[in-house]
mmCIF file of C-alpha atoms and ligand atoms in Angstrom:
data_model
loop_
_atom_site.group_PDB
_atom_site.id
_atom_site.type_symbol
_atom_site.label_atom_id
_atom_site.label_comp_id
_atom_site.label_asym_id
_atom_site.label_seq_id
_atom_site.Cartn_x
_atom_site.Cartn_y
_atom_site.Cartn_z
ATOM 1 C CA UNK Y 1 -26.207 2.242 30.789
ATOM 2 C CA UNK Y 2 -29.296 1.373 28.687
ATOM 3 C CA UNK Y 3 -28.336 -0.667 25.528
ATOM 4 C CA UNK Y 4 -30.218 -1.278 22.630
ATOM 5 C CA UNK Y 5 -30.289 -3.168 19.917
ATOM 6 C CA UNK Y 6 -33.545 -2.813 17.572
ATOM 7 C CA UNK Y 7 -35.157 0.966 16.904
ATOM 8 C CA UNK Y 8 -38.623 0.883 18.298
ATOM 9 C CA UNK Y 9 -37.001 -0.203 21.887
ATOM 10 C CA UNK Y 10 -35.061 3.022 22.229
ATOM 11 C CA UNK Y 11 -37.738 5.129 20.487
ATOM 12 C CA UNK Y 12 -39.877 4.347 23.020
ATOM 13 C CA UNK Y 13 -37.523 4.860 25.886
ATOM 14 C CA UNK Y 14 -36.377 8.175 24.551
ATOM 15 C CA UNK Y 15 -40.198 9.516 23.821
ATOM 16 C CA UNK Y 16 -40.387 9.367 28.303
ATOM 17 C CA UNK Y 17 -37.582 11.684 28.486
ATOM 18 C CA UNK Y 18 -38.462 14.188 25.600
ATOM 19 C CA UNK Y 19 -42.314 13.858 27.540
ATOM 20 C CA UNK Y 20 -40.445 15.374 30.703
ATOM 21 C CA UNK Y 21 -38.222 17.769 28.925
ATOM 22 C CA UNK Y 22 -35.136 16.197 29.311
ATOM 23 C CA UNK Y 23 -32.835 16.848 26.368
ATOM 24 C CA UNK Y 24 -30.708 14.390 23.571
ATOM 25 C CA UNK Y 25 -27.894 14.153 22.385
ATOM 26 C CA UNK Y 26 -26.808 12.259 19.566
ATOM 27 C CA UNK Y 27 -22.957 11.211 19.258
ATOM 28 C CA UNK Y 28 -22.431 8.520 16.342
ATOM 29 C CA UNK Y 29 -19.533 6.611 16.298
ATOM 30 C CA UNK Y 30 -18.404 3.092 14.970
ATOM 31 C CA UNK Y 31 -16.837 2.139 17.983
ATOM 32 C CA UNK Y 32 -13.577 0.823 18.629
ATOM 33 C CA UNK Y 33 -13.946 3.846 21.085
ATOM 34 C CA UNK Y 34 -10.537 5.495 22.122
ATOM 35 C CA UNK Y 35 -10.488 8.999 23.765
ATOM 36 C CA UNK Y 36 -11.530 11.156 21.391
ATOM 37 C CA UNK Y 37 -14.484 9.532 21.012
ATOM 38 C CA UNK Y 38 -14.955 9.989 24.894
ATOM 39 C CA UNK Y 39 -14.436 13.540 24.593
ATOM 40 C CA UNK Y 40 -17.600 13.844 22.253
ATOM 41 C CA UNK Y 41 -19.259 12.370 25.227
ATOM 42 C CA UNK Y 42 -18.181 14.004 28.106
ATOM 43 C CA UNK Y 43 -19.073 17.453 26.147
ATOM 44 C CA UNK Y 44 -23.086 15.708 25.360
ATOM 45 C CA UNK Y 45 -23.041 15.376 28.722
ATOM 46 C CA UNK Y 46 -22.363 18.856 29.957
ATOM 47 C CA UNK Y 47 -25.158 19.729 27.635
ATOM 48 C CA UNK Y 48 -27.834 17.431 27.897
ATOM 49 C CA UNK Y 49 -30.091 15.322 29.910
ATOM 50 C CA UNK Y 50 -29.363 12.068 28.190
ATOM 51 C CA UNK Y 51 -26.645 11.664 26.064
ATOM 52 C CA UNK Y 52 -26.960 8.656 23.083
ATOM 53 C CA UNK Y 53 -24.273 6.780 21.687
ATOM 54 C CA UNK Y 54 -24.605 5.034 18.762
ATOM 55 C CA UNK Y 55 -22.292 2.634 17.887
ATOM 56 C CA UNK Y 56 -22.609 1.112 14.339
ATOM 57 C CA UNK Y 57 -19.843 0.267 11.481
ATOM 58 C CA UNK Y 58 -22.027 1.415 8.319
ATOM 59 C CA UNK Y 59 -20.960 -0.572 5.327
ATOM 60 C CA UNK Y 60 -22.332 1.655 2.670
ATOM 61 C CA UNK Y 61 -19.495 4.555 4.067
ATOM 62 C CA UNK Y 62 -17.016 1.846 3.049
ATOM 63 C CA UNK Y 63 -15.946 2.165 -0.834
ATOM 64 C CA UNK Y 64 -13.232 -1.018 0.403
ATOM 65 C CA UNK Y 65 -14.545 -4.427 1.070
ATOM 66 C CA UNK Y 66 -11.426 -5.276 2.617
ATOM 67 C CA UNK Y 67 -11.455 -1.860 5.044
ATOM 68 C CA UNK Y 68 -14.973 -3.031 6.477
ATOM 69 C CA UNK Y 69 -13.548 -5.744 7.341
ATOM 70 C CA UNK Y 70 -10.628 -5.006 9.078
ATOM 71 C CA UNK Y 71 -12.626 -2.389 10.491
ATOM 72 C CA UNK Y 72 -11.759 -2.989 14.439
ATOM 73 C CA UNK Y 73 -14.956 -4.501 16.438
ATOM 74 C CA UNK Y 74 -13.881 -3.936 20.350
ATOM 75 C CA UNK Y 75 -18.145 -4.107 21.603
ATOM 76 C CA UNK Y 76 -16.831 -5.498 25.399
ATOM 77 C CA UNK Y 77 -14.355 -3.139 26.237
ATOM 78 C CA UNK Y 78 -16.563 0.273 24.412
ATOM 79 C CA UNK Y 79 -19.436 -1.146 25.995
ATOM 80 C CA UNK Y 80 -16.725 -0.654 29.680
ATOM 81 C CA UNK Y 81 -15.702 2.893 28.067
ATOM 82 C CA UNK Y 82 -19.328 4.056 27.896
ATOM 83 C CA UNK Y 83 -19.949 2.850 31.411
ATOM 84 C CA UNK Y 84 -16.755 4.517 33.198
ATOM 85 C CA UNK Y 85 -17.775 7.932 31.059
ATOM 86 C CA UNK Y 86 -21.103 8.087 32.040
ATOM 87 C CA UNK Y 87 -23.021 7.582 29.129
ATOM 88 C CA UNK Y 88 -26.570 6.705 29.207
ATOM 89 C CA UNK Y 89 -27.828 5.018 26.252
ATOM 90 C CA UNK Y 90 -26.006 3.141 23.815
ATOM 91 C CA UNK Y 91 -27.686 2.117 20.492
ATOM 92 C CA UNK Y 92 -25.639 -0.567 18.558
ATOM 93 C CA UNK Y 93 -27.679 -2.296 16.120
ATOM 94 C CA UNK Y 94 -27.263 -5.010 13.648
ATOM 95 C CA UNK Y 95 -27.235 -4.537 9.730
ATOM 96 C CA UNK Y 96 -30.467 -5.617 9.285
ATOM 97 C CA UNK Y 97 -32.138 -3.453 11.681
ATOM 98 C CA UNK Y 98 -30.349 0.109 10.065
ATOM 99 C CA UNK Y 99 -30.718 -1.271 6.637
ATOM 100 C CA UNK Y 100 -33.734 -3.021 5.979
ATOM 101 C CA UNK Y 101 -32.495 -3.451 2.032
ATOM 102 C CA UNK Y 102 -29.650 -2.820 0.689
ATOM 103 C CA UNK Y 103 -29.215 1.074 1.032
ATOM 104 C CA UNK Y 104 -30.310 2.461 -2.249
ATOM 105 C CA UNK Y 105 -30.871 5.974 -1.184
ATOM 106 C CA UNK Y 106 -27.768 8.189 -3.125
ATOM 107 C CA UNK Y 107 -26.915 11.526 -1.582
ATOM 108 C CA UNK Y 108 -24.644 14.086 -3.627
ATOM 109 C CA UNK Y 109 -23.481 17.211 -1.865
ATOM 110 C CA UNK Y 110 -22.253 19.090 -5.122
ATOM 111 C CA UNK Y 111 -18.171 20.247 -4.986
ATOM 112 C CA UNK Y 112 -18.229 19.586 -1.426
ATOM 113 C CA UNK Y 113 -18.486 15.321 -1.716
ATOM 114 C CA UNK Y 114 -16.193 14.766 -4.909
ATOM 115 C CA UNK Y 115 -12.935 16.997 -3.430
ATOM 116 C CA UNK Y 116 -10.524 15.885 -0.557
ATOM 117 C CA UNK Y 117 -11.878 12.663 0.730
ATOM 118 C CA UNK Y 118 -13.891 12.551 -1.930
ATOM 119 C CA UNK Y 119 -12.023 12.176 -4.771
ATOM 120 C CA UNK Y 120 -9.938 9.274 -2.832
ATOM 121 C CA UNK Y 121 -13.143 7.328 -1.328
ATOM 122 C CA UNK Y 122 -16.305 7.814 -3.759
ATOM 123 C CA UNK Y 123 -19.335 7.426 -1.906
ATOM 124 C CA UNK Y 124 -18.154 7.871 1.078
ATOM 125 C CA UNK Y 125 -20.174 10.752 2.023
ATOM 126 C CA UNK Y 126 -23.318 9.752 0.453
ATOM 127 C CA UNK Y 127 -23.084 6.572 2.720
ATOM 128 C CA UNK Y 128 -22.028 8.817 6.050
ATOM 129 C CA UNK Y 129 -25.391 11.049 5.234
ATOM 130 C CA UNK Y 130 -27.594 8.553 4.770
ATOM 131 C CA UNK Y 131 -26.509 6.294 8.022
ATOM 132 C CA UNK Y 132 -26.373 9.747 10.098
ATOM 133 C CA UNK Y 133 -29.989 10.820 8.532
ATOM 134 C CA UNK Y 134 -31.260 7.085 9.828
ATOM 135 C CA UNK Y 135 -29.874 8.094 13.340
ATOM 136 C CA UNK Y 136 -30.986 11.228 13.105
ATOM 137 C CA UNK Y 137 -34.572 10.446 12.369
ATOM 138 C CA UNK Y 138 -34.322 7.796 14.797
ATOM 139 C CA UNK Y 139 -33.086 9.563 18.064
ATOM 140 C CA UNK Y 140 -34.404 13.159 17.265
ATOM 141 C CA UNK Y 141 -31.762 14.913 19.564
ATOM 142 C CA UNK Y 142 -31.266 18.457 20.535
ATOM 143 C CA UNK Y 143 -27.697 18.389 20.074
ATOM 144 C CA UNK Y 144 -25.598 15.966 18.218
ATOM 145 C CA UNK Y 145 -21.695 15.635 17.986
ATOM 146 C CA UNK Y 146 -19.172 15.096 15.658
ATOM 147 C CA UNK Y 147 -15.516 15.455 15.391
ATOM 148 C CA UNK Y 148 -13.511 18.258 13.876
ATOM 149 C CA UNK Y 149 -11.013 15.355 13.256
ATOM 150 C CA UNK Y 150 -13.054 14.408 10.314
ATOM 151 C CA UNK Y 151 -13.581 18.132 8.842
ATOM 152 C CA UNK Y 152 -14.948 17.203 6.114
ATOM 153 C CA UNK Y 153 -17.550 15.150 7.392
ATOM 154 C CA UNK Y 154 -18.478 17.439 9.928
ATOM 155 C CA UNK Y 155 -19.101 20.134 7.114
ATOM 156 C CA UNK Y 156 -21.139 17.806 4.796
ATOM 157 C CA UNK Y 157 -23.228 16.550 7.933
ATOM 158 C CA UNK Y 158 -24.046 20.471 8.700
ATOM 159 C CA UNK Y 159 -24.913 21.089 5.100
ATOM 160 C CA UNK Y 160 -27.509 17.589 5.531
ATOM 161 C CA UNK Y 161 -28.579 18.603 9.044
ATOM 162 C CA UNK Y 162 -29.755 22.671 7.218
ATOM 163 C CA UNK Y 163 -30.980 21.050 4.099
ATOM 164 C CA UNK Y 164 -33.215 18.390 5.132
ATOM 165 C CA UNK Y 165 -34.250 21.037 8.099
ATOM 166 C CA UNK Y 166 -33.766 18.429 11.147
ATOM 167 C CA UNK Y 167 -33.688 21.332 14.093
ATOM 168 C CA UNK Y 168 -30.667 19.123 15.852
ATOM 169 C CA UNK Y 169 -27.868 21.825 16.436
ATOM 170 C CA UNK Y 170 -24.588 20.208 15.371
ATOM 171 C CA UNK Y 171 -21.277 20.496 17.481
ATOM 172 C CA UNK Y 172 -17.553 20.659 16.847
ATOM 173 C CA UNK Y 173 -15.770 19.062 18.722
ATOM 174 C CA UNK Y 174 -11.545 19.427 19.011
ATOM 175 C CA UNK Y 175 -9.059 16.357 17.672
ATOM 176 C CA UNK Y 176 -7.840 14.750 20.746
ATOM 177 C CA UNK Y 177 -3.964 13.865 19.804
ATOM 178 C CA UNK Y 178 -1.362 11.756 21.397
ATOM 179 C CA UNK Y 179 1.310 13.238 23.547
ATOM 180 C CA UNK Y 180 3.180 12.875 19.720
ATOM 181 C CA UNK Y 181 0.980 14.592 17.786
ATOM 182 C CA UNK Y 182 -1.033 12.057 16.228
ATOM 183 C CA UNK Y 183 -4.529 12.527 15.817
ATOM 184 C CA UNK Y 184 -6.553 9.456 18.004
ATOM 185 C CA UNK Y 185 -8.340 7.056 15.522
ATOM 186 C CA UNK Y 186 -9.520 3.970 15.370
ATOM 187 C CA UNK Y 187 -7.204 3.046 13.043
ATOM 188 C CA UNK Y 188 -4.437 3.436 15.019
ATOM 189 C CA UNK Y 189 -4.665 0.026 16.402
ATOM 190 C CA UNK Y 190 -4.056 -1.457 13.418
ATOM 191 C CA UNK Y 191 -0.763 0.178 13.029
ATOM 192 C CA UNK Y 192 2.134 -1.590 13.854
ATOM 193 C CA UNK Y 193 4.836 -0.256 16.216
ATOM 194 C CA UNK Y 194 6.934 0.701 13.565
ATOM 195 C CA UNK Y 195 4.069 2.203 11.580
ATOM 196 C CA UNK Y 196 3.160 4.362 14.635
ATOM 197 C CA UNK Y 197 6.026 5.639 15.072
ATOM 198 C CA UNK Y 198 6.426 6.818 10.912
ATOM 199 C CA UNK Y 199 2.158 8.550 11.349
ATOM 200 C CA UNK Y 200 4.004 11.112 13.199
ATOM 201 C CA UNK Y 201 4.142 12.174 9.767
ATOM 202 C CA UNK Y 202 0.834 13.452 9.312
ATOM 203 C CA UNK Y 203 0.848 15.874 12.136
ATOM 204 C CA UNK Y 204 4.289 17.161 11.459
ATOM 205 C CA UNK Y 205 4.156 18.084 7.905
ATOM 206 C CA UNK Y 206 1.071 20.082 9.267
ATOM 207 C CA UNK Y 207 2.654 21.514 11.736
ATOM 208 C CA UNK Y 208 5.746 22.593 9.421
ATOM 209 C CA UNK Y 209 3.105 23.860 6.304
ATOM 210 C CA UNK Y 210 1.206 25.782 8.895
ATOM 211 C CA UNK Y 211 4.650 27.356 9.985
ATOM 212 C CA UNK Y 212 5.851 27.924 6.466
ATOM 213 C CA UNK Y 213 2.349 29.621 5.047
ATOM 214 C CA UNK Y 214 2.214 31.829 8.427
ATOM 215 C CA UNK Y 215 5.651 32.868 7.189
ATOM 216 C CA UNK Y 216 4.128 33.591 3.743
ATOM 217 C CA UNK Y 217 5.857 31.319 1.671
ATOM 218 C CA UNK Y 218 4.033 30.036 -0.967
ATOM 219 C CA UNK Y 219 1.571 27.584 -0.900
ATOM 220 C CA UNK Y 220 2.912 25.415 -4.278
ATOM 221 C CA UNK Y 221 6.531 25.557 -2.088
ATOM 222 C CA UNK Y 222 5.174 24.353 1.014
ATOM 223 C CA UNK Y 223 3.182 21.580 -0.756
ATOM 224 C CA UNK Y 224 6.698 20.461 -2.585
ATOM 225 C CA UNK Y 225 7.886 20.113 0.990
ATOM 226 C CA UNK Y 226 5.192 17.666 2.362
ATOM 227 C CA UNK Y 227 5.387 15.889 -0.578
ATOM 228 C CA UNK Y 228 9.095 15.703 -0.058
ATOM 229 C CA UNK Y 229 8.415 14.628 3.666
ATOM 230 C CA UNK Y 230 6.465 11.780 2.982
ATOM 231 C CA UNK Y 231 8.857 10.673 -0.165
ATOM 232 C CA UNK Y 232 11.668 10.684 2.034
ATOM 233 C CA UNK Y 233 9.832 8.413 4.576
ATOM 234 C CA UNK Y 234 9.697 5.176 3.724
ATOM 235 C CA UNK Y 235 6.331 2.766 4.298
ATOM 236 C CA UNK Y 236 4.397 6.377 3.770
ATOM 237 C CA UNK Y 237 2.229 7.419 0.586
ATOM 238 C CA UNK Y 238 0.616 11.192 0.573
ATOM 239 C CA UNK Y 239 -2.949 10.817 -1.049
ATOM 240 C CA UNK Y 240 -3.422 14.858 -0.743
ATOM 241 C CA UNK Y 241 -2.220 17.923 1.302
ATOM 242 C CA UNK Y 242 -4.597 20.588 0.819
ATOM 243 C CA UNK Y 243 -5.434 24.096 2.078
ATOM 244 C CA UNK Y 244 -9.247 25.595 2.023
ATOM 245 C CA UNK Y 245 -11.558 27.929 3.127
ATOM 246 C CA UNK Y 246 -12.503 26.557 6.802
ATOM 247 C CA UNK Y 247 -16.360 26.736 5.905
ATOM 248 C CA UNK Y 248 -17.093 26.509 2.327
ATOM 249 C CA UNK Y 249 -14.172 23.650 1.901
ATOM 250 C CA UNK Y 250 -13.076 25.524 -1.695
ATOM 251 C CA UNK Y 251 -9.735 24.828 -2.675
ATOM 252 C CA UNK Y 252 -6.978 27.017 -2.498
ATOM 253 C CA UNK Y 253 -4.200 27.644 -5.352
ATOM 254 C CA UNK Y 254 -2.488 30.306 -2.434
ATOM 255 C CA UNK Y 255 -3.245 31.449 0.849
ATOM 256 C CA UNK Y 256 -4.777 34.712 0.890
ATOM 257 C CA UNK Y 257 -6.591 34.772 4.779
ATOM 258 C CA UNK Y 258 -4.475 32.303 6.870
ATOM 259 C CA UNK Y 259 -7.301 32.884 9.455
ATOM 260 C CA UNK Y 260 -9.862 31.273 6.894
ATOM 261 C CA UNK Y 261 -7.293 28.231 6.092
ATOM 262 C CA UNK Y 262 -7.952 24.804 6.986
ATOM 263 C CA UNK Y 263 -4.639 22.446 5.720
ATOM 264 C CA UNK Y 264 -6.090 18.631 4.967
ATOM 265 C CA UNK Y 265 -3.804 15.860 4.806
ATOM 266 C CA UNK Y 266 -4.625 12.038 3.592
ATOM 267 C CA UNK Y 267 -2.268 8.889 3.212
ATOM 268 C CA UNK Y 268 -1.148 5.524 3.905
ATOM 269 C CA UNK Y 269 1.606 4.283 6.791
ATOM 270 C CA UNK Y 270 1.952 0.929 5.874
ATOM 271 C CA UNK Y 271 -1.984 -0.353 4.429
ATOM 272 C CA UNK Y 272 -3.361 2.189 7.091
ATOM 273 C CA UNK Y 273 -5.331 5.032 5.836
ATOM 274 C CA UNK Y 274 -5.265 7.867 8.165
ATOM 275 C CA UNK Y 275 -6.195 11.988 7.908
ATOM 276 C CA UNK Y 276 -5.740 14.774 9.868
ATOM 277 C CA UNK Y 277 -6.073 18.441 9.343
ATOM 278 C CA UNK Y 278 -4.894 21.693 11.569
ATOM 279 C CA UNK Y 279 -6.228 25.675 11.078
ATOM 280 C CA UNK Y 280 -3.864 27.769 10.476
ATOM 281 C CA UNK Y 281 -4.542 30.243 13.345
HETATM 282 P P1 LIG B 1 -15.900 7.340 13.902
HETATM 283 O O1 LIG B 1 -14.713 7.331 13.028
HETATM 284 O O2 LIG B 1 -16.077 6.248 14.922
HETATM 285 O O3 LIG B 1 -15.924 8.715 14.661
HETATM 286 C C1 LIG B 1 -17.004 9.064 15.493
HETATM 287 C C2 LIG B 1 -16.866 10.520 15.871
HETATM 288 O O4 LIG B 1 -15.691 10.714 16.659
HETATM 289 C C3 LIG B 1 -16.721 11.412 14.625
HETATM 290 O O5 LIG B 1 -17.522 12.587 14.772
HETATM 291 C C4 LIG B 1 -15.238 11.735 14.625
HETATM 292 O O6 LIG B 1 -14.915 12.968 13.995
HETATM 293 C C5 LIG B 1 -14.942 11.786 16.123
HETATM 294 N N1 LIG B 1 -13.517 11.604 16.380
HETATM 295 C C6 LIG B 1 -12.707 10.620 15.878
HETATM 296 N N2 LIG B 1 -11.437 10.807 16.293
HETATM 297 C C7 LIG B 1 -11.442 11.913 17.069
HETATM 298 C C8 LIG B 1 -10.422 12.644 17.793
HETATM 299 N N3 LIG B 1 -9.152 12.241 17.783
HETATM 300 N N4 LIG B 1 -10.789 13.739 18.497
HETATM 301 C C9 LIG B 1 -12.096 14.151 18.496
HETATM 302 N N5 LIG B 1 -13.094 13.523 17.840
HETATM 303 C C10 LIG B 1 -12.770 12.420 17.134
HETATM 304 O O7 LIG B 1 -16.963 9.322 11.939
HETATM 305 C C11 LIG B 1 -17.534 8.246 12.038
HETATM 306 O O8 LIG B 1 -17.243 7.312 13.009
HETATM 307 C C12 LIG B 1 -18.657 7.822 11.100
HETATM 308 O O9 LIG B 1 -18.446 8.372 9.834
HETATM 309 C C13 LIG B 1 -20.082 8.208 11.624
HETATM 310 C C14 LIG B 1 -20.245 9.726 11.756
HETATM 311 C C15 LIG B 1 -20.349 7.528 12.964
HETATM 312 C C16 LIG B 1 -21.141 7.708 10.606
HETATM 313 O O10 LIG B 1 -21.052 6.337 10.431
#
């Protein structure tokens, strides 16, 4: 695998391969790779000639000084990961090399940045566009990948990739779970094993509103019962259950076109932030 650390280095490299029509693609991560991760990779692969993996904890998506830094940093063993899964290139640089100043560049996405995640993490999103424009700009794939796990992000990044006109085409990519249920994350490691056994929590109360709205009850019932779930399990705080249109993200009051409906879920096990989210067909 070809690593670099500095832009011009893997600009360079990557201009030889577009000059013999070999095709990118892009899959941006922050590393602390588990699975999931490797599944965005194995399906760059099966799609293009080179596949890039850039590896990069972006402070300005952090709106927690103390979440950056408990971010996990695992550079040996992803570096191993890479290797075993076949990835060409990985791009991991430093802070000064991504962000030459402090990043001052604001993006705001309308409705679709202050709901869900949000609403719970301001700035989040403007600091996920302008890190993935950077890599964008920088790499110039084909293809890129990102992760249906983070649904929101994956929507906001296709409204930035149409807007700003960048001609990558953007791919969705399934969660990759545990044999439990729980969605793989990075954060996961920093649950304890009490703690990992209570995030069960997230993909059951899915599973159960999914169930209850397919039955057609009511959407202000079944949101009394996740909120019941996670009151009744101790060490767990709900920051949202929501249901919404699968594309536009608009919030739902009631489920009209299960087939449309993307359920969200956010909260804490223990300090650990985690989210997940299922369709309802
Ligand atoms: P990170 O959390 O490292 O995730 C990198 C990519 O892996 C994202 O597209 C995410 O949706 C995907 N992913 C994470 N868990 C997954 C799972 N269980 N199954 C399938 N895909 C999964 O998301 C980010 O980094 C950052 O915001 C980034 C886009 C790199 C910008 O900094």
């Amino acid at each position: 695998m070809h690593i670099f650390k500095e832009i011009e280095p893997l600009k360079v490299f990557l201009k030889q391969k577009k000059a013999v029509q070999q095709t990118i693609g892009l899959v941006p991560t922050m590393g602390a790779l588990h699975a999931g991760h490797l599944s965005l990779i194995t399906a760059s692969k099966s799609q293009n000639h080179v596949t890039v993996c850039s590896l990069y904890v972006n402070p300005t998506q952090f709106n927690n000084a103390s979440d950056l830094e408990k971010y996990p940093r695992t550079l040996p063993q992803d570096i191993a990961l890479l290797e075993k899964a076949g990835c060409e290139v990985l791009f991991s640089p430093a802070d000064h090399e991504m962000y030459g100043q402090p990043g001052q560049l604001k993006f705001d996405f309308g409705q679709l940045d202050k709901i869900l995640e949000g609403q719970f993490r301001p700035g989040h999103f403007s600091g996920v566009a302008l890190v993935v424009s950077k890599l964008f700009h920088i790499v110039q794939p084909d293809n890129a990948y990102f992760g249906k796990k983070d649904f929101q992000q994956l929507r906001i990044v296709s409204l930035l990739a149409e807007e700003l006109k960048f001609g990558i085409r953007l791919h969705g990519v399934a969660t990759l779970r545990e044999p439990d249920g729980l969605a793989m994350s990075s954060r996961n490691a920093r649950l304890n094993a009490a703690d990992r056994q209570k995030a069960t929590i997230f993909f059951s109360s899915l599973r159960m509103a999914k169930e209850a709205l397919k039955a057609n009850i009511a959407l202000t019932e079944v949101r009394k019962r996740v909120h019941q779930a996670f009151e009744s399990a101790p060490g767990t705080r709900l920051e949202y259950f929501e249901a919404a249109d699968h594309e536009n993200l608009t919030l739902f009051e009631n489920v009209k076109e299960p087939s449309r409906t993307v359920l969200l879920i956010a909260g804490f096990v223990g300090a650990v932030r985690l989210i997940d989210n299922m369709m309802i067909d």
